[in-house]
Short mmCIF file of C-alpha atoms and ligand atoms in Angstrom, two decimals:
data_model
loop_
_atom_site.label_atom_id
_atom_site.label_comp_id
_atom_site.label_asym_id
_atom_site.label_seq_id
_atom_site.Cartn_x
_atom_site.Cartn_y
_atom_site.Cartn_z
CA MET W 1 15.65 12.23 10.59
CA SER W 2 18.97 12.03 8.80
CA GLY W 3 17.76 13.70 5.61
CA HIS W 4 18.25 10.50 3.68
CA SER W 5 15.80 7.96 2.33
CA PRO W 6 15.96 4.30 3.46
CA ASN W 7 18.21 3.63 0.49
CA GLY W 8 20.63 6.36 1.54
CA LEU W 9 19.87 8.74 -1.31
CA ARG W 10 19.23 12.44 -1.31
CA PRO W 11 16.00 14.30 -1.98
CA ALA W 12 15.56 16.16 -5.26
CA PRO W 13 16.30 19.90 -5.27
CA ARG W 14 13.33 22.23 -4.79
CA ASP W 15 13.69 25.09 -7.25
CA GLY W 16 10.55 26.62 -8.66
CA ARG W 17 7.29 24.70 -9.03
CA ARG W 18 7.84 21.06 -8.27
CA ARG W 19 6.72 18.66 -10.98
CA VAL W 20 4.47 16.00 -9.50
CA SER W 21 2.41 13.06 -10.78
CA VAL W 22 -0.26 11.03 -9.04
CA LEU W 23 -0.75 7.46 -10.24
CA GLY W 24 -4.16 6.21 -9.16
CA SER W 25 -5.44 9.74 -8.50
CA THR W 26 -9.13 8.73 -8.41
CA GLY W 27 -8.67 6.24 -5.57
CA SER W 28 -8.73 6.76 -1.84
CA ILE W 29 -5.00 7.59 -1.55
CA GLY W 30 -5.11 9.52 -4.83
CA VAL W 31 -7.92 11.79 -3.67
CA ASN W 32 -6.18 12.36 -0.33
CA THR W 33 -2.99 13.20 -2.20
CA LEU W 34 -4.77 15.80 -4.34
CA ASP W 35 -6.23 17.22 -1.14
CA VAL W 36 -2.74 17.67 0.30
CA LEU W 37 -1.49 19.16 -2.97
CA ALA W 38 -4.44 21.59 -3.00
CA ASP W 39 -3.71 22.55 0.61
CA GLN W 40 -0.12 23.30 -0.43
CA GLY W 41 -1.18 25.62 -3.25
CA GLY W 42 -2.45 23.26 -5.98
CA ALA W 43 -1.76 24.26 -9.58
CA GLU W 44 -0.09 27.50 -8.43
CA ALA W 45 2.55 25.61 -6.47
CA PHE W 46 2.94 22.42 -8.50
CA GLU W 47 3.31 21.51 -12.12
CA VAL W 48 1.08 18.47 -12.33
CA VAL W 49 2.67 16.28 -14.98
CA ALA W 50 0.25 13.34 -15.00
CA LEU W 51 -2.81 11.98 -13.26
CA THR W 52 -3.88 8.40 -13.94
CA ALA W 53 -6.83 6.10 -13.19
CA ASN W 54 -8.23 2.80 -14.30
CA GLY W 55 -11.68 3.59 -15.72
CA ALA W 56 -13.09 6.56 -13.79
CA ALA W 57 -12.70 8.90 -16.78
CA GLU W 58 -15.03 11.69 -15.68
CA LYS W 59 -13.61 11.95 -12.20
CA LEU W 60 -10.09 11.89 -13.62
CA ALA W 61 -10.91 14.60 -16.17
CA ALA W 62 -12.35 16.86 -13.46
CA GLN W 63 -9.20 16.40 -11.36
CA ALA W 64 -6.93 17.06 -14.34
CA ILE W 65 -8.76 20.27 -15.22
CA ARG W 66 -8.74 21.47 -11.61
CA PHE W 67 -5.00 20.83 -11.20
CA LYS W 68 -4.12 21.95 -14.76
CA ALA W 69 -2.43 18.60 -15.39
CA GLN W 70 -0.42 18.13 -18.57
CA ARG W 71 -1.95 14.73 -19.17
CA ALA W 72 -4.64 12.40 -17.89
CA VAL W 73 -4.43 8.69 -18.55
CA VAL W 74 -6.89 5.83 -18.11
CA ALA W 75 -5.57 2.27 -18.04
CA ASP W 76 -8.81 0.93 -19.47
CA PRO W 77 -8.92 1.69 -23.22
CA ALA W 78 -12.75 1.53 -23.13
CA ALA W 79 -12.72 4.70 -21.00
CA TYR W 80 -10.71 6.72 -23.53
CA ARG W 81 -13.64 8.26 -25.44
CA THR W 82 -15.29 9.54 -22.25
CA LEU W 83 -11.98 10.95 -21.04
CA LYS W 84 -11.26 12.63 -24.38
CA ASP W 85 -14.73 14.20 -24.49
CA ALA W 86 -14.57 15.38 -20.89
CA LEU W 87 -11.18 17.01 -21.55
CA SER W 88 -12.21 18.63 -24.81
CA GLY W 89 -11.00 22.25 -24.98
CA SER W 90 -9.17 21.99 -21.62
CA GLY W 91 -5.66 21.67 -23.01
CA VAL W 92 -5.09 18.47 -21.00
CA GLU W 93 -3.74 15.64 -23.11
CA ALA W 94 -5.69 12.34 -22.92
CA ALA W 95 -4.25 8.86 -23.29
CA ALA W 96 -5.31 5.29 -22.55
CA GLY W 97 -3.93 1.81 -21.99
CA PRO W 98 -1.52 0.25 -19.48
CA GLU W 99 1.50 1.35 -21.55
CA ALA W 100 0.27 4.94 -21.49
CA VAL W 101 0.02 4.75 -17.69
CA GLU W 102 3.59 3.48 -17.58
CA GLU W 103 4.71 6.31 -19.88
CA ALA W 104 2.96 8.81 -17.64
CA ALA W 105 4.89 7.41 -14.66
CA ALA W 106 8.11 7.79 -16.63
CA ALA W 107 7.41 11.43 -17.59
CA PRO W 108 10.01 13.54 -15.77
CA ALA W 109 8.78 14.65 -12.34
CA GLU W 110 10.45 15.33 -9.01
CA TRP W 111 7.76 13.58 -6.98
CA VAL W 112 5.46 10.71 -7.93
CA MET W 113 2.70 9.28 -5.77
CA ALA W 114 2.39 5.56 -6.60
CA ALA W 115 -1.17 4.79 -5.50
CA ILE W 116 -2.47 2.26 -8.01
CA VAL W 117 -3.95 -0.76 -6.25
CA GLY W 118 -2.42 -4.22 -6.64
CA ALA W 119 0.17 -5.68 -8.99
CA ALA W 120 -1.23 -3.40 -11.74
CA GLY W 121 0.94 -0.77 -10.04
CA LEU W 122 4.19 -2.70 -10.61
CA ARG W 123 5.29 -1.28 -13.97
CA PRO W 124 4.21 2.29 -13.21
CA SER W 125 6.01 2.18 -9.82
CA PHE W 126 9.16 0.91 -11.54
CA ALA W 127 8.91 3.60 -14.23
CA ALA W 128 8.68 6.30 -11.56
CA ALA W 129 11.67 4.85 -9.70
CA ARG W 130 13.81 4.50 -12.83
CA GLN W 131 13.32 8.10 -13.87
CA GLY W 132 14.80 9.25 -10.54
CA ALA W 133 11.72 10.80 -8.96
CA THR W 134 11.14 10.73 -5.24
CA VAL W 135 8.59 7.93 -5.13
CA ALA W 136 5.92 8.23 -2.46
CA LEU W 137 4.93 4.57 -2.33
CA ALA W 138 1.41 3.63 -1.29
CA ASN W 139 1.33 0.62 -3.62
CA LYS W 140 2.78 -1.86 -1.12
CA GLU W 141 2.20 -4.71 -3.59
CA THR W 142 5.22 -3.45 -5.59
CA LEU W 143 7.53 -4.05 -2.63
CA VAL W 144 5.91 -7.37 -1.79
CA CYS W 145 6.14 -8.73 -5.35
CA ALA W 146 9.45 -7.27 -6.41
CA GLY W 147 11.23 -6.09 -3.24
CA ASP W 148 14.93 -5.98 -4.01
CA LEU W 149 14.39 -5.37 -7.71
CA PHE W 150 12.35 -2.31 -6.88
CA LEU W 151 14.91 -1.01 -4.38
CA ASP W 152 17.55 -1.49 -7.09
CA ALA W 153 15.42 0.54 -9.51
CA VAL W 154 15.15 3.36 -6.97
CA ARG W 155 18.91 3.29 -6.41
CA ASP W 156 19.75 3.13 -10.11
CA GLY W 157 17.33 5.96 -10.86
CA GLY W 158 19.04 8.14 -8.25
CA GLY W 159 15.78 9.18 -6.57
CA ALA W 160 14.36 8.28 -3.20
CA LEU W 161 11.63 6.10 -1.77
CA ILE W 162 9.33 7.33 0.97
CA PRO W 163 6.80 4.83 2.30
CA VAL W 164 3.25 6.19 2.51
CA ASP W 165 1.66 3.15 4.13
CA SER W 166 0.93 4.62 7.57
CA GLU W 167 2.85 1.96 9.51
CA HIS W 168 5.96 2.16 7.35
CA ASN W 169 5.78 5.91 7.27
CA ALA W 170 5.66 5.82 11.08
CA ILE W 171 8.67 3.48 11.23
CA PHE W 172 10.51 5.68 8.72
CA GLN W 173 9.94 8.60 11.08
CA CYS W 174 11.13 6.68 14.17
CA PHE W 175 13.99 4.68 12.64
CA ASP W 176 17.44 6.10 13.37
CA ARG W 177 19.30 5.29 10.18
CA ALA W 178 22.58 6.47 11.72
CA GLN W 179 22.36 3.64 14.27
CA THR W 180 20.68 0.73 12.57
CA SER W 181 22.55 -1.75 14.78
CA ALA W 182 20.88 -0.22 17.84
CA VAL W 183 17.44 -1.12 16.49
CA GLU W 184 16.18 -4.24 18.20
CA ARG W 185 12.75 -4.61 16.71
CA ILE W 186 9.96 -3.08 14.71
CA ILE W 187 6.43 -3.18 16.10
CA LEU W 188 3.83 -2.94 13.35
CA THR W 189 0.44 -2.00 14.69
CA ALA W 190 -2.76 -3.43 13.20
CA SER W 191 -6.33 -2.34 13.83
CA GLY W 192 -7.47 -5.95 13.61
CA GLY W 193 -10.09 -4.91 11.06
CA PRO W 194 -13.85 -5.30 11.30
CA PHE W 195 -13.66 -8.99 12.36
CA ARG W 196 -11.11 -8.56 15.16
CA ALA W 197 -13.45 -10.06 17.75
CA ARG W 198 -15.26 -12.57 15.51
CA THR W 199 -14.95 -16.35 15.78
CA ARG W 200 -13.91 -18.40 12.74
CA ALA W 201 -17.47 -19.72 12.51
CA GLU W 202 -18.80 -16.18 12.37
CA MET W 203 -16.16 -15.12 9.85
CA ALA W 204 -17.19 -17.97 7.55
CA GLU W 205 -20.58 -16.28 7.12
CA MET W 206 -19.38 -12.71 6.60
CA THR W 207 -20.49 -10.92 3.44
CA PRO W 208 -18.47 -8.46 1.33
CA ALA W 209 -20.56 -5.57 2.71
CA GLN W 210 -19.63 -6.52 6.28
CA ALA W 211 -15.97 -7.02 5.40
CA LEU W 212 -15.80 -3.63 3.66
CA LYS W 213 -16.81 -1.75 6.82
CA HIS W 214 -13.49 -0.82 8.38
CA PRO W 215 -13.81 0.56 11.92
CA ASN W 216 -11.23 3.39 11.57
CA TRP W 217 -10.11 3.99 7.98
CA SER W 218 -11.96 4.80 4.79
CA MET W 219 -10.06 3.00 2.01
CA GLY W 220 -10.40 1.30 -1.36
CA ALA W 221 -12.22 -2.05 -1.55
CA LYS W 222 -9.16 -4.26 -1.95
CA ILE W 223 -7.24 -2.98 1.07
CA SER W 224 -10.46 -2.97 3.12
CA ILE W 225 -10.89 -6.71 2.53
CA ASP W 226 -7.17 -7.16 3.22
CA SER W 227 -7.72 -5.49 6.58
CA ALA W 228 -10.57 -7.86 7.40
CA THR W 229 -8.47 -10.96 6.60
CA MET W 230 -5.31 -9.33 8.00
CA PHE W 231 -3.61 -9.98 4.65
CA ASN W 232 -2.99 -6.25 4.73
CA LYS W 233 -0.77 -6.77 7.78
CA ALA W 234 0.76 -9.83 6.10
CA LEU W 235 1.72 -7.69 3.09
CA GLU W 236 3.00 -5.04 5.50
CA VAL W 237 5.28 -7.47 7.37
CA ILE W 238 6.84 -8.29 4.00
CA GLU W 239 6.94 -4.59 3.08
CA ALA W 240 8.71 -3.76 6.36
CA ALA W 241 11.24 -6.54 5.85
CA ARG W 242 12.06 -5.05 2.43
CA LEU W 243 12.28 -1.46 3.61
CA PHE W 244 14.15 -1.68 6.88
CA PRO W 245 17.32 -3.61 7.80
CA VAL W 246 15.60 -5.74 10.45
CA PRO W 247 15.11 -9.52 10.06
CA GLN W 248 11.51 -10.71 9.98
CA GLU W 249 11.76 -12.47 13.37
CA ARG W 250 12.19 -9.01 14.85
CA ILE W 251 9.22 -7.49 13.05
CA GLU W 252 6.35 -7.91 15.48
CA VAL W 253 2.65 -7.35 14.90
CA LEU W 254 0.58 -5.79 17.66
CA VAL W 255 -3.17 -5.32 17.45
CA HIS W 256 -4.20 -1.79 18.39
CA PRO W 257 -7.88 -1.25 17.64
CA GLN W 258 -7.87 2.57 17.80
CA SER W 259 -5.26 3.07 14.98
CA ILE W 260 -3.63 6.00 16.78
CA VAL W 261 -0.14 4.55 17.28
CA HIS W 262 0.83 3.92 13.65
CA SER W 263 3.89 1.77 14.49
CA MET W 264 6.98 1.71 16.69
CA VAL W 265 10.70 1.08 16.68
CA GLY W 266 12.36 -0.57 19.70
CA TYR W 267 16.02 0.12 20.55
CA ARG W 268 18.55 -1.89 22.53
CA ASP W 269 18.41 0.48 25.50
CA GLY W 270 14.74 -0.44 25.93
CA SER W 271 13.40 2.78 24.38
CA VAL W 272 10.44 2.41 22.07
CA LEU W 273 9.74 5.30 19.69
CA ALA W 274 6.24 5.59 18.28
CA GLN W 275 4.54 7.87 15.78
CA LEU W 276 0.98 8.82 16.65
CA GLY W 277 -1.70 10.66 14.77
CA ALA W 278 -5.35 10.64 13.82
CA PRO W 279 -6.14 7.83 11.36
CA ASP W 280 -5.92 10.08 8.31
CA MET W 281 -3.68 9.21 5.36
CA ARG W 282 -3.10 12.89 4.61
CA THR W 283 -0.48 12.92 7.40
CA PRO W 284 1.83 10.29 5.85
CA ILE W 285 1.12 11.74 2.39
CA ALA W 286 2.14 15.23 3.57
CA PHE W 287 5.21 13.75 5.23
CA ALA W 288 6.19 12.11 1.92
CA LEU W 289 5.52 15.31 -0.03
CA GLY W 290 7.45 17.53 2.34
CA TRP W 291 10.33 15.18 3.17
CA PRO W 292 12.93 15.98 4.38
CA GLU W 293 11.02 18.99 5.69
CA ARG W 294 7.70 18.90 7.50
CA ILE W 295 4.79 20.67 5.86
CA SER W 296 1.30 21.31 7.18
CA ALA W 297 -1.52 18.86 6.59
CA PRO W 298 -5.27 19.52 6.69
CA VAL W 299 -5.99 16.88 9.33
CA ALA W 300 -7.72 16.83 12.72
CA ARG W 301 -5.26 17.24 15.58
CA LEU W 302 -4.84 14.31 17.92
CA ASP W 303 -6.64 14.75 21.22
CA LEU W 304 -5.55 11.92 23.50
CA ALA W 305 -7.68 13.12 26.41
CA GLU W 306 -10.70 12.84 24.15
CA ILE W 307 -9.67 9.34 23.01
CA GLY W 308 -9.04 8.42 26.66
CA ARG W 309 -7.38 5.04 26.25
CA LEU W 310 -5.29 3.05 23.82
CA ASP W 311 -5.59 -0.74 23.76
CA PHE W 312 -3.13 -3.37 22.61
CA GLU W 313 -3.38 -7.12 22.19
CA ARG W 314 -1.49 -9.95 20.52
CA PRO W 315 -2.74 -11.04 17.09
CA ASP W 316 -4.53 -14.38 16.91
CA LEU W 317 -2.75 -16.47 14.30
CA GLU W 318 -5.41 -19.19 14.42
CA ARG W 319 -8.22 -16.87 13.38
CA PHE W 320 -5.98 -14.85 11.04
CA PRO W 321 -3.67 -17.31 9.18
CA ALA W 322 -2.51 -14.47 6.88
CA LEU W 323 0.20 -13.46 9.34
CA ARG W 324 1.65 -16.97 9.46
CA LEU W 325 1.53 -17.19 5.65
CA ALA W 326 3.48 -13.92 5.32
CA ARG W 327 6.26 -15.28 7.50
CA GLU W 328 6.35 -18.51 5.53
CA ALA W 329 6.55 -16.56 2.28
CA LEU W 330 9.38 -14.40 3.61
CA ALA W 331 11.27 -17.46 4.86
CA ALA W 332 10.86 -19.21 1.49
CA GLY W 333 11.89 -16.06 -0.38
CA GLY W 334 12.13 -15.93 -4.18
CA ALA W 335 8.73 -16.20 -5.83
CA ALA W 336 6.80 -16.95 -2.64
CA PRO W 337 5.81 -13.37 -1.66
CA THR W 338 4.86 -12.67 -5.29
CA ALA W 339 2.66 -15.77 -5.26
CA LEU W 340 1.09 -14.77 -1.95
CA ASN W 341 0.18 -11.38 -3.36
CA ALA W 342 -1.20 -12.70 -6.66
CA ALA W 343 -3.32 -15.37 -4.99
CA ASN W 344 -4.65 -12.83 -2.51
CA GLU W 345 -5.65 -10.42 -5.29
CA VAL W 346 -7.55 -13.15 -7.13
CA ALA W 347 -9.16 -14.34 -3.89
CA VAL W 348 -10.24 -10.84 -2.85
CA ALA W 349 -11.85 -10.23 -6.25
CA ALA W 350 -13.61 -13.63 -6.05
CA PHE W 351 -14.88 -12.86 -2.54
CA LEU W 352 -16.14 -9.43 -3.58
CA ASP W 353 -17.96 -11.09 -6.50
CA GLY W 354 -19.59 -13.60 -4.18
CA ARG W 355 -17.75 -16.52 -5.80
CA ILE W 356 -15.99 -17.69 -2.62
CA GLY W 357 -16.50 -17.33 1.12
CA PHE W 358 -14.45 -15.15 3.44
CA LEU W 359 -12.34 -17.96 4.91
CA ASP W 360 -11.60 -19.28 1.43
CA ILE W 361 -9.35 -16.27 0.82
CA ALA W 362 -6.63 -17.58 3.13
CA ARG W 363 -7.18 -21.14 1.92
CA LEU W 364 -6.60 -20.09 -1.65
CA VAL W 365 -3.43 -18.20 -0.73
CA GLU W 366 -2.10 -21.10 1.33
CA GLY W 367 -2.58 -23.45 -1.61
CA ALA W 368 -0.78 -21.07 -3.98
CA LEU W 369 2.08 -20.66 -1.55
CA ALA W 370 2.54 -24.41 -1.23
CA GLU W 371 3.02 -24.57 -5.01
CA ALA W 372 5.13 -21.45 -5.41
CA GLY W 373 8.57 -22.87 -4.62
CA ASP W 374 11.48 -20.53 -4.07
CA ARG W 375 12.24 -19.68 -7.69
CA ARG W 376 14.59 -16.70 -7.95
CA LEU W 377 13.28 -13.50 -9.49
CA ASP W 378 16.00 -11.76 -11.49
CA CYS W 379 13.99 -9.15 -13.34
CA LEU W 380 10.56 -7.58 -13.55
CA ALA W 381 9.56 -10.03 -16.31
CA ASP W 382 10.23 -12.93 -13.87
CA VAL W 383 7.98 -11.27 -11.30
CA GLU W 384 5.22 -10.81 -13.87
CA ALA W 385 5.53 -14.42 -15.06
CA VAL W 386 5.02 -15.72 -11.51
CA ASP W 387 2.20 -13.25 -10.91
CA GLN W 388 0.37 -14.37 -14.03
CA ALA W 389 0.92 -18.10 -13.51
CA VAL W 390 -0.40 -17.92 -9.94
CA ARG W 391 -3.39 -15.82 -11.03
CA ALA W 392 -4.30 -18.35 -13.72
CA ALA W 393 -4.04 -21.25 -11.27
CA CYS W 394 -6.08 -19.45 -8.59
CA LEU W 395 -8.75 -18.25 -10.99
CA GLY W 396 -9.51 -21.88 -11.81
CA ARG W 397 -9.95 -22.64 -8.12
CA ALA W 398 -11.91 -19.58 -7.11
CA THR W 399 -15.20 -21.02 -8.25
CA PRO W 400 -17.95 -22.12 -5.94
CA ARG W 401 -18.05 -25.83 -5.27
CA ALA W 402 -21.03 -25.80 -3.02
CA ARG W 403 -23.30 -23.31 -1.39
CA GLY W 404 -23.62 -23.77 2.34
CA ALA W 405 -26.87 -23.36 4.23
CA ALA W 406 -26.16 -19.66 4.77
CA GLY W 407 -25.45 -19.20 1.07
CA ALA W 408 -21.72 -18.64 1.42
CA PRO W 409 -19.94 -20.33 -1.47
CA SER W 410 -16.78 -22.22 -0.67
CA ILE W 411 -13.84 -23.06 -2.88
CA ALA W 412 -12.74 -26.47 -4.06
CA SER W 413 -9.52 -27.09 -2.13
P1 NAD A 501 -8.49 2.49 -4.56
O1 NAD A 501 -9.13 1.26 -5.07
O2 NAD A 501 -9.32 3.47 -3.81
O3 NAD A 501 -7.78 3.27 -5.77
C1 NAD A 501 -6.95 2.62 -6.68
C2 NAD A 501 -6.52 3.53 -7.80
O4 NAD A 501 -5.81 2.74 -8.77
C3 NAD A 501 -7.68 4.19 -8.55
O5 NAD A 501 -7.28 5.46 -9.03
C4 NAD A 501 -7.90 3.24 -9.73
O6 NAD A 501 -8.50 3.89 -10.83
C5 NAD A 501 -6.48 2.83 -10.04
N1 NAD A 501 -6.41 1.52 -10.68
C6 NAD A 501 -7.09 0.40 -10.33
N2 NAD A 501 -6.78 -0.61 -11.15
C7 NAD A 501 -5.89 -0.13 -12.04
C8 NAD A 501 -5.22 -0.69 -13.16
N3 NAD A 501 -5.42 -1.98 -13.53
N4 NAD A 501 -4.37 0.09 -13.85
C9 NAD A 501 -4.17 1.38 -13.50
N5 NAD A 501 -4.79 1.97 -12.46
C10 NAD A 501 -5.64 1.22 -11.74
O7 NAD A 501 -7.24 2.00 -3.66
P2 NAD A 501 -6.56 2.76 -2.44
O8 NAD A 501 -7.25 2.38 -1.20
O9 NAD A 501 -6.35 4.20 -2.77
O10 NAD A 501 -5.15 2.02 -2.40
C11 NAD A 501 -4.12 2.29 -3.33
C12 NAD A 501 -2.85 1.64 -2.85
O11 NAD A 501 -2.45 2.25 -1.63
C13 NAD A 501 -2.98 0.15 -2.55
O12 NAD A 501 -1.79 -0.49 -2.88
C14 NAD A 501 -3.20 0.11 -1.05
O13 NAD A 501 -2.75 -1.09 -0.47
C15 NAD A 501 -2.33 1.27 -0.61
N6 NAD A 501 -2.73 1.88 0.66
C16 NAD A 501 -3.95 2.45 0.79
C17 NAD A 501 -4.33 3.02 2.00
C18 NAD A 501 -5.67 3.71 2.15
O14 NAD A 501 -5.91 4.31 3.19
N7 NAD A 501 -6.54 3.67 1.18
C19 NAD A 501 -3.45 2.98 3.09
C20 NAD A 501 -2.20 2.39 2.92
C21 NAD A 501 -1.84 1.84 1.70
MG1 MG A 502 -1.00 0.29 6.42
#
């Protein structure tokens, strides 16, 4: 570890109580982050500047009171009254609306966890980067949609970017930034998700409840579906290509069902460095919070004798077209990754609602990608324009055309 972030910048000084914010604090990563903060001393050790959520006002209020946060913000204005009431007399300021979430992200802090799900996290992630905080980035969609623009925002803000996604956090730990030319390849591991061993015919019939059951990780609904389709790995290939100076042809995907090896970096002398750990996001979160030091994390210790064996296999691009689509999007560049992400978000929501079948998710994304072109994205507004146009187009298509014998709706293609 060179003591520098991937963008070559230095960590913020650590005098007194560090000011921290958690964007998306009520979600899976958010709750794990608060757990790590509590383990490190909670409100005694940190000045919690802001906690944010979408609509879970009561849960957010309880967190804000426990961590003595300065403010709590819900993105959904309809949740404001509940939040305000739940915070009454606590001294925590309440606010609502997407702009208020963005303002919370911009409120001066040394460390910001960006853990909102989807493109809704774009503006808040940018706000955190621009103010010069160390951004612990779980919201991979920001890097997928706005890669270089986001890295520019981190650089201009003078802060640092630490990837929290377990694979990228693993690569960050194994990547020798003093010798980038000695790095031959990155090996991203993938659990393969709940349908790893299913045929396409079986996948066609899978319900949201089946797709939500991840074998190793407990996560939010969107990323759980992304794991089942392997669009999560598709987003992560793009994320890795943005974060590390390695061309996409040398970013490999390796299926590893146990999720113990979180990813690897291969060097020209044949060495392969891996980071291992129990599948628990509190390890990468603690790494991001402590960086460049290592702090303790309240996680189970890895017992390889107990696990006994680790398996690896090549991904099947026929059954999981997401991986091919990610490479096509990266090769096309410009708006293509943004379009891939937007179409996937719409498709996942439609699948969860029962409007389309499981295999329709990739079909919808493939269609959007074919139309995306390679338009250049020069600013965040360009990214948002593409995101919205693709969403509108996909929403129109994500309606059931016919219900098959098993009741799985399928999209008009
Ligand atoms: P989640 O659904 O459990 O939580 C999402 C959080 O974002 C919640 O606090 C929710 O209230 C908030 N939110 C949702 N919509 C919002 C909106 N429109 N505006 C503002 N806030 C909104 O999701 P998660 O599993 O915690 O994932 C969060 C991010 O971290 C995603 O980008 C995901 O890909 C990434 N990630 C998650 C994991 C994991 O283990 N859960 C692992 C790696 C990366
Ligand atoms: Mg991951």
